[in-house]
mmCIF file of C-alpha atoms in Angstrom:
data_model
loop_
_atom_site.group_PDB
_atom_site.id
_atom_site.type_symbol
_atom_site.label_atom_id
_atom_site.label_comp_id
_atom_site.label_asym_id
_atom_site.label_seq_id
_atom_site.Cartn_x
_atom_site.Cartn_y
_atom_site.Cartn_z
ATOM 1 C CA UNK B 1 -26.310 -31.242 7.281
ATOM 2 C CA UNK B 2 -28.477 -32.691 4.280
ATOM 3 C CA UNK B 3 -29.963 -35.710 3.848
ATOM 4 C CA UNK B 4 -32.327 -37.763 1.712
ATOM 5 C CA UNK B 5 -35.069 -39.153 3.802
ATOM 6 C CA UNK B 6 -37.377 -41.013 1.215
ATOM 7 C CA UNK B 7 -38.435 -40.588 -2.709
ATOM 8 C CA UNK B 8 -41.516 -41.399 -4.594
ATOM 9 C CA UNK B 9 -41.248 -42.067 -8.130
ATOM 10 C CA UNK B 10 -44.187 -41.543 -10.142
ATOM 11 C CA UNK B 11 -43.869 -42.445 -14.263
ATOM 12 C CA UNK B 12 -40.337 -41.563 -13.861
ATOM 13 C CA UNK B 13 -37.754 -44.211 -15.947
ATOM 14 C CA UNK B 14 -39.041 -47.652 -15.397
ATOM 15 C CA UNK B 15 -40.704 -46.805 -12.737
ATOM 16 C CA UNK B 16 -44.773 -46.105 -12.356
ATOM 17 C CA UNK B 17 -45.102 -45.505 -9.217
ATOM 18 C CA UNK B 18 -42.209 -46.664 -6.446
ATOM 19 C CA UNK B 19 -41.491 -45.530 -3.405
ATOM 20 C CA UNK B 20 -38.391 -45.608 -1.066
ATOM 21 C CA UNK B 21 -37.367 -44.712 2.583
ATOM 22 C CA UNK B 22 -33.581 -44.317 2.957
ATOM 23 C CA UNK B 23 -30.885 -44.187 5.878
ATOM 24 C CA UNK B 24 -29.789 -41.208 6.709
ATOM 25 C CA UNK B 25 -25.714 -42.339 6.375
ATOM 26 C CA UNK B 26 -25.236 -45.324 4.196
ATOM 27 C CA UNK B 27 -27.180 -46.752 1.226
ATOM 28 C CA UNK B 28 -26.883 -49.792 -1.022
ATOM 29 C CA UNK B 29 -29.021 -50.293 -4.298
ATOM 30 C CA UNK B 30 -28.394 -54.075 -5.401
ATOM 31 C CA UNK B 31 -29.735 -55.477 -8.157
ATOM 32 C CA UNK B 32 -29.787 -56.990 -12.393
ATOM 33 C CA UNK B 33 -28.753 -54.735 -14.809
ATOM 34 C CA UNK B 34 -31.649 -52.703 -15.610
ATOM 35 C CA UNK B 35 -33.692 -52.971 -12.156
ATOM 36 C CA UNK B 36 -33.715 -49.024 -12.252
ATOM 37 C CA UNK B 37 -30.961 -48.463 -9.359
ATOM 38 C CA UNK B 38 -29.357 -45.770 -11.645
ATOM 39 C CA UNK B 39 -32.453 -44.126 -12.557
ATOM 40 C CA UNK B 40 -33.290 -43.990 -8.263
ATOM 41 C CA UNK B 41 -30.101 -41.954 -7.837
ATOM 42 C CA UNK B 42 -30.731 -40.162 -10.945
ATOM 43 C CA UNK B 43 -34.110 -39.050 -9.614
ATOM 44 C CA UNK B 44 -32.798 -38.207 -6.556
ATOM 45 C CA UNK B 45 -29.983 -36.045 -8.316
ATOM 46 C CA UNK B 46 -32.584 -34.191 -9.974
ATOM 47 C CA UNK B 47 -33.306 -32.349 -6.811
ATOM 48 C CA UNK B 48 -30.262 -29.858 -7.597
ATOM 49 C CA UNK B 49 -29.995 -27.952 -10.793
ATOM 50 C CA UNK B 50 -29.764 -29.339 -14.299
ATOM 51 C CA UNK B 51 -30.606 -32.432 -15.865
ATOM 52 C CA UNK B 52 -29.231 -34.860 -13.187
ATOM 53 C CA UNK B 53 -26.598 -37.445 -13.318
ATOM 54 C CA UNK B 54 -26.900 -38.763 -16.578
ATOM 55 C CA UNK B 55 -27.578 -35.322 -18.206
ATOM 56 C CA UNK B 56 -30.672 -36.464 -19.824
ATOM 57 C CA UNK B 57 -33.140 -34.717 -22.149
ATOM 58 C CA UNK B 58 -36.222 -33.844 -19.811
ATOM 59 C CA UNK B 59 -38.432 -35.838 -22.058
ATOM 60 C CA UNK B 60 -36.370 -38.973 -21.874
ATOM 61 C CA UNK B 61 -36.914 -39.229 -18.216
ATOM 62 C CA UNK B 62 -40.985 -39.217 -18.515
ATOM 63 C CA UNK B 63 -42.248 -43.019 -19.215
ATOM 64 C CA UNK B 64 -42.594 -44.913 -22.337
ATOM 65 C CA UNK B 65 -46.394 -43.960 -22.946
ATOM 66 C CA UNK B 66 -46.675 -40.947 -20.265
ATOM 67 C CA UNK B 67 -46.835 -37.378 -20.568
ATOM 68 C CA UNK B 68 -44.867 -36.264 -17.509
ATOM 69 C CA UNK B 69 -43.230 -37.519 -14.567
ATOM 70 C CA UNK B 70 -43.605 -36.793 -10.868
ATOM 71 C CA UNK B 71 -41.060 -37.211 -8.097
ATOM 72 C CA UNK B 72 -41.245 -36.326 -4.144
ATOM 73 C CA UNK B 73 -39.146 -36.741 -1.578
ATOM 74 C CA UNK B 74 -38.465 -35.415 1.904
ATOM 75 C CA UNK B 75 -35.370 -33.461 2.142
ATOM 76 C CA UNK B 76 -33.671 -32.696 5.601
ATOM 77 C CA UNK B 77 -31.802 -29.471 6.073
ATOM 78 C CA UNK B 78 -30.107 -28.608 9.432
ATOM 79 C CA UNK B 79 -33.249 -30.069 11.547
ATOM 80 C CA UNK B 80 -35.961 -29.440 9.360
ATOM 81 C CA UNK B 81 -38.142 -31.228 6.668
ATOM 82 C CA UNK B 82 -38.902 -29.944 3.544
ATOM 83 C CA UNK B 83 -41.061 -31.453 0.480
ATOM 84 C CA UNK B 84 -39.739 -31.298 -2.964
ATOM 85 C CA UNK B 85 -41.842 -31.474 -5.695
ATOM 86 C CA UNK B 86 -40.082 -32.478 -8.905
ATOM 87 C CA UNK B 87 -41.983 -32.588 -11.898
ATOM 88 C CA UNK B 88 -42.321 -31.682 -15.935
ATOM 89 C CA UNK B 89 -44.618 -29.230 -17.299
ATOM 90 C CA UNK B 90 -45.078 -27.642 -20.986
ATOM 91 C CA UNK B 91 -43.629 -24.229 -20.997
ATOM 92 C CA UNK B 92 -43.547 -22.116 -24.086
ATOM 93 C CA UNK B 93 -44.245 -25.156 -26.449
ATOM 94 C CA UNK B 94 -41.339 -26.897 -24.445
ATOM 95 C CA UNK B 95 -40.731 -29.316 -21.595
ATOM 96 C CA UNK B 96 -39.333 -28.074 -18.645
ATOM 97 C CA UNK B 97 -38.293 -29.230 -15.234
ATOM 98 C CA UNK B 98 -40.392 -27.468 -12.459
ATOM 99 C CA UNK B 99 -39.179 -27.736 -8.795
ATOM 100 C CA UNK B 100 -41.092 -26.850 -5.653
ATOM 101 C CA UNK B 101 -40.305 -26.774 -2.022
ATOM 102 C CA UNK B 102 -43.119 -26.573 0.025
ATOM 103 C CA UNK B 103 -45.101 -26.136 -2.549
ATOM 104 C CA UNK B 104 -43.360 -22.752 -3.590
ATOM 105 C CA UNK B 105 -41.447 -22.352 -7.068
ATOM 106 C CA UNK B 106 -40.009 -18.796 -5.524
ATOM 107 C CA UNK B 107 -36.571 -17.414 -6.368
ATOM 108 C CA UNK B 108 -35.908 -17.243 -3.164
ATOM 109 C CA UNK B 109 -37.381 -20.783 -2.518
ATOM 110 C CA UNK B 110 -35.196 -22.527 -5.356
ATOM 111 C CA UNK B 111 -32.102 -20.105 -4.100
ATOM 112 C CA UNK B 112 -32.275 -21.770 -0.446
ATOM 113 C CA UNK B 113 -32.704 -25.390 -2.375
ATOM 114 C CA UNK B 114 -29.115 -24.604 -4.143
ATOM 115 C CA UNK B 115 -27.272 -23.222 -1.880
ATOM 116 C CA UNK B 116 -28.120 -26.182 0.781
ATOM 117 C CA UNK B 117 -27.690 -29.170 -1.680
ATOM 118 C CA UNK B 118 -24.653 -30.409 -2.897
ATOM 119 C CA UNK B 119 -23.959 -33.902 -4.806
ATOM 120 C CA UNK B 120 -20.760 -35.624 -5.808
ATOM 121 C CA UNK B 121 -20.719 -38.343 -8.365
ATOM 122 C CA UNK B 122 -19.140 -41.340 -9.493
ATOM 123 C CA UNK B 123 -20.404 -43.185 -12.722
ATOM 124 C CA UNK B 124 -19.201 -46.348 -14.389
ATOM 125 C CA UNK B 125 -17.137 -44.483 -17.493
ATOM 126 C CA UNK B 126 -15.149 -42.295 -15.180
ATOM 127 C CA UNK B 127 -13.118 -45.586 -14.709
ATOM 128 C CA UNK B 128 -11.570 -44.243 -18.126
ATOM 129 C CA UNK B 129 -11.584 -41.110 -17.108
ATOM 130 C CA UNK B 130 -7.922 -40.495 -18.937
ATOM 131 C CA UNK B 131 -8.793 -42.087 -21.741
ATOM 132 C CA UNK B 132 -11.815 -40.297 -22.272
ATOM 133 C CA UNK B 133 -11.943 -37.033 -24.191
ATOM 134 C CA UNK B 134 -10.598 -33.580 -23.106
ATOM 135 C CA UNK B 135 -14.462 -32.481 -23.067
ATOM 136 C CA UNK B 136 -15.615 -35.432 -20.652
ATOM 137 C CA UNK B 137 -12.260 -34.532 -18.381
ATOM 138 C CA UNK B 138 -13.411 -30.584 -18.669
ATOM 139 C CA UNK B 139 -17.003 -31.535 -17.640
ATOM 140 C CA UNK B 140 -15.717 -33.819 -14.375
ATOM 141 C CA UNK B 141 -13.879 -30.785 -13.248
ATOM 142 C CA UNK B 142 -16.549 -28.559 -14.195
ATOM 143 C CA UNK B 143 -19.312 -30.464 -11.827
ATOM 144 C CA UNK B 144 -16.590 -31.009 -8.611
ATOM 145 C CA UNK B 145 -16.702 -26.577 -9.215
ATOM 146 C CA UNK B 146 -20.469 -27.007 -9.025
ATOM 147 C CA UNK B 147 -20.400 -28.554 -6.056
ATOM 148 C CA UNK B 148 -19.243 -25.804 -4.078
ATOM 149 C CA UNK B 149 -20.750 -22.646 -6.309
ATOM 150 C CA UNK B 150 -24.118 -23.453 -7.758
ATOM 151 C CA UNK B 151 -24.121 -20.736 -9.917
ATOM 152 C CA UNK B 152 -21.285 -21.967 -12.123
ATOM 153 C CA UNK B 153 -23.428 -23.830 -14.931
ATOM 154 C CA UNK B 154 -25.098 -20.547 -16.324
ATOM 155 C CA UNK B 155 -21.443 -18.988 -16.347
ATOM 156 C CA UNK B 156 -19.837 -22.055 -18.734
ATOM 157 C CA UNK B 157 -23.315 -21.916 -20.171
ATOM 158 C CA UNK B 158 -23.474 -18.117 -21.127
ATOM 159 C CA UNK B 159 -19.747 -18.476 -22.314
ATOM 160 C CA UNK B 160 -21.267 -20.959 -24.820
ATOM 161 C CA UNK B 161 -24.112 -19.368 -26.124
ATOM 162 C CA UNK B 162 -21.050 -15.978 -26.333
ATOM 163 C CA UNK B 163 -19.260 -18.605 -28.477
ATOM 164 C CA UNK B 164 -22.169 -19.336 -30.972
ATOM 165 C CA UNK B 165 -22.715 -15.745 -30.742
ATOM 166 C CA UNK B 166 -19.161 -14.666 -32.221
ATOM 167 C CA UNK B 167 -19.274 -17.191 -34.853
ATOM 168 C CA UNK B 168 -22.382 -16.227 -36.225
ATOM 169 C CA UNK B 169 -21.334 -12.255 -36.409
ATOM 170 C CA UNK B 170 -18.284 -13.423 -37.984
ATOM 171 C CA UNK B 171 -19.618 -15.802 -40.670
ATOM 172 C CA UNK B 172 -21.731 -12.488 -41.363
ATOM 173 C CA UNK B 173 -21.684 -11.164 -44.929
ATOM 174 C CA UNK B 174 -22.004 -7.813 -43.046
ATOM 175 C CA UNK B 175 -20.675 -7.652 -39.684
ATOM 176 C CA UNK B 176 -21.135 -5.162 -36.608
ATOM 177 C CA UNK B 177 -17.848 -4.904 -35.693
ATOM 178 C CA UNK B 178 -19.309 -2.717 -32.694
ATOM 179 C CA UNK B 179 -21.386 -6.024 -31.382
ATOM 180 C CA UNK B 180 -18.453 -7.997 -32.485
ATOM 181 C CA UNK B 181 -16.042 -6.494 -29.745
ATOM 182 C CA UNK B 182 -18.642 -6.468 -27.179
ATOM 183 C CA UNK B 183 -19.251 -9.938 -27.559
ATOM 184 C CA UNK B 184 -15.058 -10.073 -27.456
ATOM 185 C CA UNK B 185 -15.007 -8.288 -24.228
ATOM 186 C CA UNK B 186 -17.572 -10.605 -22.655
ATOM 187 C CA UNK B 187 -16.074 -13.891 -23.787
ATOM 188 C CA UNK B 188 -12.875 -12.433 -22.453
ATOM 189 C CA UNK B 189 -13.783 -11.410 -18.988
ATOM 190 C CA UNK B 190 -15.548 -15.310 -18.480
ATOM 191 C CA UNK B 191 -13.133 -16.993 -20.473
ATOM 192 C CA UNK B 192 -10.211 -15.721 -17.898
ATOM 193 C CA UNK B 193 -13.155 -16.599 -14.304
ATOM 194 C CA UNK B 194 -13.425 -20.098 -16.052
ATOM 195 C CA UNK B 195 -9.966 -20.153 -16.518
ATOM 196 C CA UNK B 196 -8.631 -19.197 -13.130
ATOM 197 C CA UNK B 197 -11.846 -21.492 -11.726
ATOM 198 C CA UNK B 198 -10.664 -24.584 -12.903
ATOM 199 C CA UNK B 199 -7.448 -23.460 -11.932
ATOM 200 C CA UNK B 200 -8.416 -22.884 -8.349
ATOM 201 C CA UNK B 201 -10.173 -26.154 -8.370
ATOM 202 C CA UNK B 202 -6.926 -28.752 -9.062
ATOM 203 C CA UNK B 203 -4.987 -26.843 -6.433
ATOM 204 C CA UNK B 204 -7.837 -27.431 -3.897
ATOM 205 C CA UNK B 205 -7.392 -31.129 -4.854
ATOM 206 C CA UNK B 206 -3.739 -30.861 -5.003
ATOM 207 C CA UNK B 207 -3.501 -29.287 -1.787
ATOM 208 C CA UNK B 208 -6.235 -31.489 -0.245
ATOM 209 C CA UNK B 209 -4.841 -34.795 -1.385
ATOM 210 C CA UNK B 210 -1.358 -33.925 0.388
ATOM 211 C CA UNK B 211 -3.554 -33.156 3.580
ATOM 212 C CA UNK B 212 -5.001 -36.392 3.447
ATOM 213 C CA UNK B 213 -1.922 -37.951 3.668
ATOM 214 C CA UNK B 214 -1.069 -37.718 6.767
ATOM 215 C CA UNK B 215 -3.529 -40.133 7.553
ATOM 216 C CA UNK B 216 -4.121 -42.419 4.441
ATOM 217 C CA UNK B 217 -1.204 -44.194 2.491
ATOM 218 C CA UNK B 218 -2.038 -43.757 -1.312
ATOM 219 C CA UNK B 219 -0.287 -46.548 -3.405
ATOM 220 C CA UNK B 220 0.920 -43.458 -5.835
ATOM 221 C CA UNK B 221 0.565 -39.712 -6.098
ATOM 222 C CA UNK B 222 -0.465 -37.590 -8.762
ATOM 223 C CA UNK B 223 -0.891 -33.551 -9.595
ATOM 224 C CA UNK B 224 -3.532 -32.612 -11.501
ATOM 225 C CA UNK B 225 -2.759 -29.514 -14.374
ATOM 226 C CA UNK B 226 -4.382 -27.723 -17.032
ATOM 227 C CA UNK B 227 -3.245 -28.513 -20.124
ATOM 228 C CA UNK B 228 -3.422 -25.412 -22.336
ATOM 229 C CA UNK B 229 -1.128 -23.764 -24.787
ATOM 230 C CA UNK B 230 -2.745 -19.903 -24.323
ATOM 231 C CA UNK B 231 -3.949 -20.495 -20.623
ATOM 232 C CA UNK B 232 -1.552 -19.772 -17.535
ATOM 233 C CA UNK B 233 -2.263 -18.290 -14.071
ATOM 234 C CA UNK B 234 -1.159 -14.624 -15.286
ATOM 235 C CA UNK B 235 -3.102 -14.680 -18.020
ATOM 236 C CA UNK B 236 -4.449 -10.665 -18.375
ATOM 237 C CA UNK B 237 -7.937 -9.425 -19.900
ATOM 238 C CA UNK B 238 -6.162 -7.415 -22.616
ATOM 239 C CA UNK B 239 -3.658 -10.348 -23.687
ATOM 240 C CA UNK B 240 -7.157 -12.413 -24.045
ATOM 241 C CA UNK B 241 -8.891 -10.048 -25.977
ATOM 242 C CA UNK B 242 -6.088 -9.286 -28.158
ATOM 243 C CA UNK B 243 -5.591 -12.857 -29.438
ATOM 244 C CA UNK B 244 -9.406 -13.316 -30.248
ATOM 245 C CA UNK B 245 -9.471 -10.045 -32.429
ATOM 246 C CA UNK B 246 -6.081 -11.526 -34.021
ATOM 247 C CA UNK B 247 -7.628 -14.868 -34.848
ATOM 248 C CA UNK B 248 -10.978 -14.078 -36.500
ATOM 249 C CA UNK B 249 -10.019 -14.664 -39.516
ATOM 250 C CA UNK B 250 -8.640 -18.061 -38.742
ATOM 251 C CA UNK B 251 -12.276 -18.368 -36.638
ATOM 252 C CA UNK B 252 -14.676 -17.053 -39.531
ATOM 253 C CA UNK B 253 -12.586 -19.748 -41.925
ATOM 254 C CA UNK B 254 -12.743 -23.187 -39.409
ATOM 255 C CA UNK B 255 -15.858 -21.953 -37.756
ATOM 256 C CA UNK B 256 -14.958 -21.747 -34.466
ATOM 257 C CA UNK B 257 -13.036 -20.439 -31.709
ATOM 258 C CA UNK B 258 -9.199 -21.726 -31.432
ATOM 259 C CA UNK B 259 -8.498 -19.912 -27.620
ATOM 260 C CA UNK B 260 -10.394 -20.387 -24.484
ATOM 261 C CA UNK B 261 -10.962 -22.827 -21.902
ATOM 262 C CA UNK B 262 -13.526 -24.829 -24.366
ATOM 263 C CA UNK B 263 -10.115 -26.365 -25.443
ATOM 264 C CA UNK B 264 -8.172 -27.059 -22.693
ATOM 265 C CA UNK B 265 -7.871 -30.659 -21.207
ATOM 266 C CA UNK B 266 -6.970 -32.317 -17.792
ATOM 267 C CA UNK B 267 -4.358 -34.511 -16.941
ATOM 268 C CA UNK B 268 -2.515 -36.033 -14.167
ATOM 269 C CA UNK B 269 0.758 -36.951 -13.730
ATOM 270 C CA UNK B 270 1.602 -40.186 -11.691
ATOM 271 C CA UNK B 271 4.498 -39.692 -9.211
ATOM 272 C CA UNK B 272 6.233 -37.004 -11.132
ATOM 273 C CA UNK B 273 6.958 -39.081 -14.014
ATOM 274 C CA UNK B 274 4.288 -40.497 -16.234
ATOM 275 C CA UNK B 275 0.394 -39.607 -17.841
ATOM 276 C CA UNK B 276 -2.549 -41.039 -16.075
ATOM 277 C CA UNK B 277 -3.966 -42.447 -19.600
ATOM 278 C CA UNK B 278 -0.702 -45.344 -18.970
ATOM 279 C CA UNK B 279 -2.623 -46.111 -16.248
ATOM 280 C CA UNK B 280 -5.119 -49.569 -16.091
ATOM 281 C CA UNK B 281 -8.801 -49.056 -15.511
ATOM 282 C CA UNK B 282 -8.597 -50.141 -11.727
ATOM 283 C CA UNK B 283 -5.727 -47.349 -11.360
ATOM 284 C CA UNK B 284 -7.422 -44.618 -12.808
ATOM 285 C CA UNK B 285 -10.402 -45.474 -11.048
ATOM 286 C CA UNK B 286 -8.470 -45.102 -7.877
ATOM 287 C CA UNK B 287 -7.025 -41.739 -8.867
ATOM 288 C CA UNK B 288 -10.735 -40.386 -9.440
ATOM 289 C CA UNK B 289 -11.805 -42.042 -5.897
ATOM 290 C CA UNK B 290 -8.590 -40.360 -4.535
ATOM 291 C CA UNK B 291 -9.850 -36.962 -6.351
ATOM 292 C CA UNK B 292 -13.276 -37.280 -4.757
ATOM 293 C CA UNK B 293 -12.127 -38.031 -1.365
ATOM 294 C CA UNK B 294 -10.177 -34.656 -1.638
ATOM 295 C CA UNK B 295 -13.341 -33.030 -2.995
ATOM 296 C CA UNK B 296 -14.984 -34.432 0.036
ATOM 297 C CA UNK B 297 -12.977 -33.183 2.728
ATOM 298 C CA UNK B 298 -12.414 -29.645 1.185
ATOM 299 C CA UNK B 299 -16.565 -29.582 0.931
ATOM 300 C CA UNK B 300 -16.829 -30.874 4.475
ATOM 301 C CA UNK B 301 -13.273 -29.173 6.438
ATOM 302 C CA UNK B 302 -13.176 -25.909 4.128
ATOM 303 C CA UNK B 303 -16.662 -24.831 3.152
ATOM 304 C CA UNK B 304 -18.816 -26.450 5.158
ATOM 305 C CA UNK B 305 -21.133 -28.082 2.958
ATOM 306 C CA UNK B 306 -21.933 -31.586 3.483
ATOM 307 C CA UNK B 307 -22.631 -33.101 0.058
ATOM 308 C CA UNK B 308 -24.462 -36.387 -0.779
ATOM 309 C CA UNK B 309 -22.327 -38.850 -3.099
ATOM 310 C CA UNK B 310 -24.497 -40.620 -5.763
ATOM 311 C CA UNK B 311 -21.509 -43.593 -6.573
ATOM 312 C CA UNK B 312 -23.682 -45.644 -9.431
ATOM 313 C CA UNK B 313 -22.104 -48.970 -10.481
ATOM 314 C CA UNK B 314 -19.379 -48.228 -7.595
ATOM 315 C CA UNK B 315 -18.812 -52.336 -7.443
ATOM 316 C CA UNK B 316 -16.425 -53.027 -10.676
ATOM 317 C CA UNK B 317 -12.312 -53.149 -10.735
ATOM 318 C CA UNK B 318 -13.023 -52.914 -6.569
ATOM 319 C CA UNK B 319 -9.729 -54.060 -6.041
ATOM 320 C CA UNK B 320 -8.302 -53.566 -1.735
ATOM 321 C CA UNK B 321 -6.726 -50.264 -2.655
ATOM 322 C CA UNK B 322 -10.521 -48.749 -3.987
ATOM 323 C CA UNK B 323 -11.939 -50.348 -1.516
ATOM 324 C CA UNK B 324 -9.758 -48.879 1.308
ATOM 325 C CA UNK B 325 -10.440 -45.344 -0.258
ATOM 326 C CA UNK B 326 -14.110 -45.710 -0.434
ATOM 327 C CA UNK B 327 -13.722 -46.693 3.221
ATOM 328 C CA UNK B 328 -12.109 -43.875 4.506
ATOM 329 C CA UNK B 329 -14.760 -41.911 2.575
ATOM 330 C CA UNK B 330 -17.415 -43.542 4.517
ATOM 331 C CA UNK B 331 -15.863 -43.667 7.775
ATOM 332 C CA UNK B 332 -14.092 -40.034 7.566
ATOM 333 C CA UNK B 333 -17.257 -37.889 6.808
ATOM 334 C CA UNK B 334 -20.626 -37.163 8.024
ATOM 335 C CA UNK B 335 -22.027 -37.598 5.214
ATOM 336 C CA UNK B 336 -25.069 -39.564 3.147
ATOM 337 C CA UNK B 337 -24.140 -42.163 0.494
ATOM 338 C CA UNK B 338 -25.975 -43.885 -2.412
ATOM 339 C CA UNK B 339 -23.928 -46.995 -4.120
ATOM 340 C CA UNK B 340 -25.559 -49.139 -6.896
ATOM 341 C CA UNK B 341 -23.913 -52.717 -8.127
ATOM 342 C CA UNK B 342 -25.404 -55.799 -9.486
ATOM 343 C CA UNK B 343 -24.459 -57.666 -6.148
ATOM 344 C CA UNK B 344 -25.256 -57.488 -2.541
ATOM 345 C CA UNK B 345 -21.785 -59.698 -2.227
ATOM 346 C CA UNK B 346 -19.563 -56.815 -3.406
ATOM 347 C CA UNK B 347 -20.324 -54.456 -0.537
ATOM 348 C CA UNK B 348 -19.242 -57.206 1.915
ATOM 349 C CA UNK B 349 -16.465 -55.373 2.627
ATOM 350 C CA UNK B 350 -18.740 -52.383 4.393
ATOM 351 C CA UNK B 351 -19.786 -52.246 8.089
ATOM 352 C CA UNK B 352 -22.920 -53.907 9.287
ATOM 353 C CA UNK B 353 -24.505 -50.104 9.511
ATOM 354 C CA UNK B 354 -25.072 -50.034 5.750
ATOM 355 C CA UNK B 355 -28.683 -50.402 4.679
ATOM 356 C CA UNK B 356 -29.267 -52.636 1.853
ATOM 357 C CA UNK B 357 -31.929 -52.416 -1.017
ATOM 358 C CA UNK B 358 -33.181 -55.428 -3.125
ATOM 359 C CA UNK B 359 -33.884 -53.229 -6.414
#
């Protein structure tokens, strides 16, 4: 069990210096637009890997006339308290995130952090979700994979830079064809783990949304797919490698990289008979609640992680059937939650247990 128990802001967003004690099961950030509730969750977000919520540049969080920021909170593990220390410093003539728990940076420090912090996400534009573009779709999959295996960012990330790498041998006057099919091999053998990854991850939502049921009645269903002329579940190294060395030609002339899971998309389709984009905002909204709810309970019921949801702007197209699902999330898990909206009114709907913050 993980939880939040407080955060001080210092120089971070809006804020100079703000502190904040939270419950340990239900939180609500109420406020104008532009109060800072986003930028609270997106400070507490920063606690795991990356760039947080918003997937800021590091210098974009420090305050409008400050150097650096500094964040602190108290984090509870199983029974115990730990201090994180959150805060820039100037690395190699560039800004970087530093994070220390009990005042240790370690490996093995930073390895403990990860592997007992997990955070699901909702944020205003995944209402269009389906309407959004394949990359947007790829990177909503790509954080629920996060959530359960924290070292997944440096593999799409090292597939990347593999990417840029390829392209530059082969836009080469003179190219080392022996460097060439190493990099080939490599982008291969992550290509095919992304592949089967994201794969994995829509039938754990496929499977856990017809396990949920049994006790919820969903207004529609929906399967989620891969949609991806090269890609399917058989997919072999060699058949992968074979196509790249085919299509470098095509690859040194377009600069890039027609194959790979850098172009597939997501989609769902509603009840066995029509795309999720047909859908309005309020209905894909409750198809992404629906996919976090099934996130939740494999997380909680599978792999035993109990992850914080950070729900910012949760309040709009809130119709009875999203507010039944974000219900059942409260109610169903053990679990700590953050939602943001503009109105103290719109939560009415929640128990009396709910703690409520004037932003």
């Amino acid at each position: 069990m993980v939880k939040i128990s407080n955060i001080q802001l210092n120089n971070f967003r809006n804020f100079t210096n703000y502190k904040i004690k939270f419950d340990s099961k239900l939180n609500i950030l109420f406020g104008k637009n532009g109060c800072g509730k986003t930028n609270i969750i997106e400070g507490i977000s920063l606690v795991a890997k990356g760039k947080g919520i918003r997937n800021a540049n590091i210098s974009n969080l420090i305050k409008k006339g400050e150097y650096n920021f500094f964040i602190k909170n108290n984090l509870k593990i199983q029974n115990n308290i730990h201090e994180i220390d959150i805060f820039t410093e100037q690395k190699n003539d560039k800004l970087k995130k530093i994070i220390k728990i009990n005042g240790d940076e370690s490996k093995d420090s930073l390895d403990f952090l990860n592997k007992s912090i997990s955070f699901l996400t909702f944020l205003p534009e995944m209402e269009r979700l389906f309407q959004a573009s394949p990359s947007y779709r790829r990177n909503f999959i790509d954080r629920l994979i996060f959530s359960s295996r924290t070292n997944y960012n440096a593999l799409v990330n090292k597939y990347k830079k593999l990417l840029l790498e390829r392209i530059k041998i082969l836009q080469n006057n003179s190219i080392d064809y022996d460097w060439l099919n190493n990099i080939e091999r490599e982008i291969s053998t992550i290509g095919i783990e992304i592949y089967n990854l994201r794969y994995s991850q829509l039938c754990s939502l496929n499977s856990n949304i017809n396990i949920l049921k049994k006790g919820h009645k969903f207004k529609f269903n929906f399967e989620l797919l891969i949609k991806d002329h090269f890609f399917d579940k058989n997919l072999t190294f060699e058949k992968y490698l074979s196509i790249l060395k085919d299509s470098r030609n095509f690859d040194r002339q377009f600069g890039g990289t027609k194959i790979g899971p850098h172009k597939s998309d997501i989609i769902a389709i509603v009840d066995n008979n029509f795309d999720a984009t047909l859908l309005s905002t309020g209905q894909q909204k409750t198809i992404v609640l629906m996919i976090l709810l099934s996130q939740c309970n494999y997380l909680v019921n599978f792999k035993k992680i109990n992850p914080i949801l950070l729900f910012d702007e949760i309040g709009s197209h809130l119709d009875s059937i999203n507010r039944e699902l974000l219900l059942d999330m409260i109610n169903r898990f053990e679990i700590q939650f953050f939602l943001t909206g503009t109105d103290k009114n719109i939560f009415s709907f929640v128990s009396t247990n709910a703690q409520f913050y004037n932003i």
